[in-house]
CSV table of C-alpha atoms in Angstrom, one decimal:
chain,number,residue,atom,x,y,z
D,1,UNK,CA,118.8,119.2,113.7
D,2,UNK,CA,121.2,116.7,112.2
D,3,UNK,CA,120.6,115.5,108.6
D,4,UNK,CA,122.0,112.8,106.4
D,5,UNK,CA,121.4,112.2,102.6
D,6,UNK,CA,122.3,109.2,100.6
D,7,UNK,CA,122.0,108.6,96.8
D,8,UNK,CA,122.9,105.7,94.7
D,9,UNK,CA,122.6,105.1,90.9
D,10,UNK,CA,122.4,101.7,89.4
D,11,UNK,CA,121.2,100.4,86.0
D,12,UNK,CA,119.7,103.8,85.1
D,13,UNK,CA,117.7,104.1,88.4
D,14,UNK,CA,118.3,106.3,91.4
D,15,UNK,CA,117.7,105.2,95.0
D,16,UNK,CA,118.1,108.0,97.6
D,17,UNK,CA,117.1,108.7,101.2
D,18,UNK,CA,117.1,111.6,103.7
D,19,UNK,CA,117.3,111.2,107.4
D,20,UNK,CA,116.8,114.0,110.0
D,21,UNK,CA,117.3,113.9,113.8
D,22,UNK,CA,115.8,116.6,116.0
D,23,UNK,CA,117.3,117.3,119.4
D,24,UNK,CA,115.9,119.2,122.4
D,25,UNK,CA,117.6,119.7,125.8
D,26,UNK,CA,120.2,117.0,125.0
D,27,UNK,CA,117.7,114.4,123.9
D,28,UNK,CA,116.8,113.1,120.5
D,29,UNK,CA,113.1,113.8,120.2
D,30,UNK,CA,112.3,113.0,116.6
D,31,UNK,CA,113.6,111.1,113.7
D,32,UNK,CA,112.4,111.4,110.1
D,33,UNK,CA,113.3,109.1,107.3
D,34,UNK,CA,112.3,109.3,103.6
D,35,UNK,CA,113.3,106.8,100.8
D,36,UNK,CA,112.9,107.8,97.1
D,37,UNK,CA,113.2,105.7,94.0
D,38,UNK,CA,113.7,107.6,90.8
D,39,UNK,CA,112.6,110.8,92.6
D,40,UNK,CA,109.3,109.3,93.9
D,41,UNK,CA,108.7,108.8,97.6
D,42,UNK,CA,108.6,105.1,98.3
D,43,UNK,CA,108.7,104.9,102.1
D,44,UNK,CA,108.6,107.3,105.0
D,45,UNK,CA,108.7,107.1,108.8
D,46,UNK,CA,108.5,109.6,111.6
D,47,UNK,CA,109.4,108.5,115.2
D,48,UNK,CA,108.7,110.7,118.2
D,49,UNK,CA,110.6,109.9,121.4
D,50,UNK,CA,109.7,110.6,125.0
D,51,UNK,CA,112.1,110.2,128.0
D,52,UNK,CA,112.2,109.2,131.6
D,53,UNK,CA,113.6,111.4,134.3
D,54,UNK,CA,116.7,109.1,134.6
D,55,UNK,CA,120.1,110.2,133.3
D,56,UNK,CA,121.7,107.7,130.9
D,57,UNK,CA,124.9,107.1,132.8
D,58,UNK,CA,126.1,104.6,130.2
D,59,UNK,CA,126.0,107.3,127.5
D,60,UNK,CA,124.9,104.7,125.0
D,61,UNK,CA,121.7,103.0,126.0
D,62,UNK,CA,119.5,105.9,125.1
D,63,UNK,CA,121.0,105.9,121.7
D,64,UNK,CA,120.8,102.2,121.1
D,65,UNK,CA,117.3,101.9,122.4
D,66,UNK,CA,116.1,103.8,119.3
D,67,UNK,CA,113.9,101.5,117.2
D,68,UNK,CA,114.6,98.6,119.6
D,69,UNK,CA,118.1,98.1,118.3
D,70,UNK,CA,119.8,97.1,121.6
D,71,UNK,CA,120.5,93.7,120.1
D,72,UNK,CA,121.4,94.7,116.5
D,73,UNK,CA,125.2,94.6,116.0
D,74,UNK,CA,125.3,96.9,112.9
D,75,UNK,CA,123.2,99.6,114.7
D,76,UNK,CA,125.4,99.3,117.8
D,77,UNK,CA,128.5,99.7,115.7
D,78,UNK,CA,127.1,102.7,113.9
D,79,UNK,CA,126.4,104.3,117.3
D,80,UNK,CA,129.9,103.5,118.5
D,81,UNK,CA,131.4,105.1,115.4
D,82,UNK,CA,129.2,108.2,116.0
D,83,UNK,CA,127.2,108.0,112.7
D,84,UNK,CA,124.0,109.2,114.4
D,85,UNK,CA,125.6,111.9,116.7
D,86,UNK,CA,125.7,111.7,120.4
D,87,UNK,CA,123.5,109.7,122.8
D,88,UNK,CA,120.6,111.4,124.5
D,89,UNK,CA,121.0,112.6,128.0
D,90,UNK,CA,118.0,110.8,129.5
D,91,UNK,CA,116.9,107.1,129.2
D,92,UNK,CA,114.1,106.8,126.7
D,93,UNK,CA,110.6,105.9,127.8
D,94,UNK,CA,108.5,105.7,124.6
D,95,UNK,CA,109.0,105.6,120.8
D,96,UNK,CA,106.0,106.2,118.6
D,97,UNK,CA,106.7,105.4,115.0
D,98,UNK,CA,104.4,106.0,112.0
D,99,UNK,CA,105.4,104.4,108.7
D,100,UNK,CA,104.0,104.8,105.2
D,101,UNK,CA,104.9,102.7,102.1
D,102,UNK,CA,103.5,102.9,98.6
D,103,UNK,CA,100.7,100.4,98.3
D,104,UNK,CA,100.4,99.8,102.0
D,105,UNK,CA,98.3,101.2,104.9
D,106,UNK,CA,99.9,103.5,107.4
D,107,UNK,CA,101.6,101.4,110.1
D,108,UNK,CA,102.1,102.6,113.7
D,109,UNK,CA,104.3,101.0,116.3
D,110,UNK,CA,104.7,102.0,120.0
D,111,UNK,CA,107.7,100.9,121.9
D,112,UNK,CA,108.0,101.5,125.7
D,113,UNK,CA,110.9,100.9,128.0
D,114,UNK,CA,111.2,100.2,131.7
D,115,UNK,CA,114.4,99.8,133.8
D,116,UNK,CA,115.8,98.2,136.9
D,117,UNK,CA,118.9,100.0,138.3
D,118,UNK,CA,121.9,99.0,140.4
D,119,UNK,CA,122.9,100.9,143.5
D,120,UNK,CA,125.0,103.4,141.4
D,121,UNK,CA,122.1,104.3,139.1
D,122,UNK,CA,123.1,102.2,136.1
D,123,UNK,CA,120.4,100.1,134.4
D,124,UNK,CA,121.0,96.4,134.9
D,125,UNK,CA,117.7,95.3,133.2
D,126,UNK,CA,115.9,96.9,130.3
D,127,UNK,CA,112.4,95.7,129.3
D,128,UNK,CA,111.1,96.7,125.9
D,129,UNK,CA,107.4,96.3,125.1
D,130,UNK,CA,106.3,96.8,121.5
D,131,UNK,CA,102.8,97.0,120.1
D,132,UNK,CA,101.8,97.8,116.6
D,133,UNK,CA,98.7,98.7,114.6
D,134,UNK,CA,98.7,95.3,112.9
D,135,UNK,CA,98.2,93.5,116.3
D,136,UNK,CA,101.8,92.5,116.8
D,137,UNK,CA,103.2,92.6,120.3
D,138,UNK,CA,106.3,91.4,122.0
D,139,UNK,CA,108.3,92.0,125.2
D,140,UNK,CA,112.1,91.8,125.2
D,141,UNK,CA,114.3,91.7,128.3
D,142,UNK,CA,117.9,92.8,128.3
D,143,UNK,CA,120.3,92.0,131.2
D,144,UNK,CA,123.3,94.3,131.4
D,145,UNK,CA,126.6,93.6,133.1
D,146,UNK,CA,129.2,96.3,133.5
D,147,UNK,CA,133.0,95.6,133.6
D,148,UNK,CA,135.9,98.0,134.1
């Protein structure tokens, strides 16, 4: 398990968070995030991750796919800098995230991935399908090109 804690004080108030990443057989299988304001839990999320049988030959896609962040520059940079640890060994299949906020109902989101591979086994297309408990759904397609 890898953990990260953050705390910030401002104008007499404290904002803090904890994050945990659980690994099994070289794959990130669970993330847990808790945010506290003045010591009271304000927001929490737990994400469980399932994997395909395909190795992540890129060594980055499995990591960046977490929480549908393939297109988010700041998350990509955090991954490159190693802030979240290493990438998972396999390509992810499904992320199931349950979130709770003070004053809101529990929110669940399921994100599934499918892949098209080139002749060397590298993904050249990634399709992300997201559905959530509030009725939201979307499909995002990523086209990947590799250079030397």
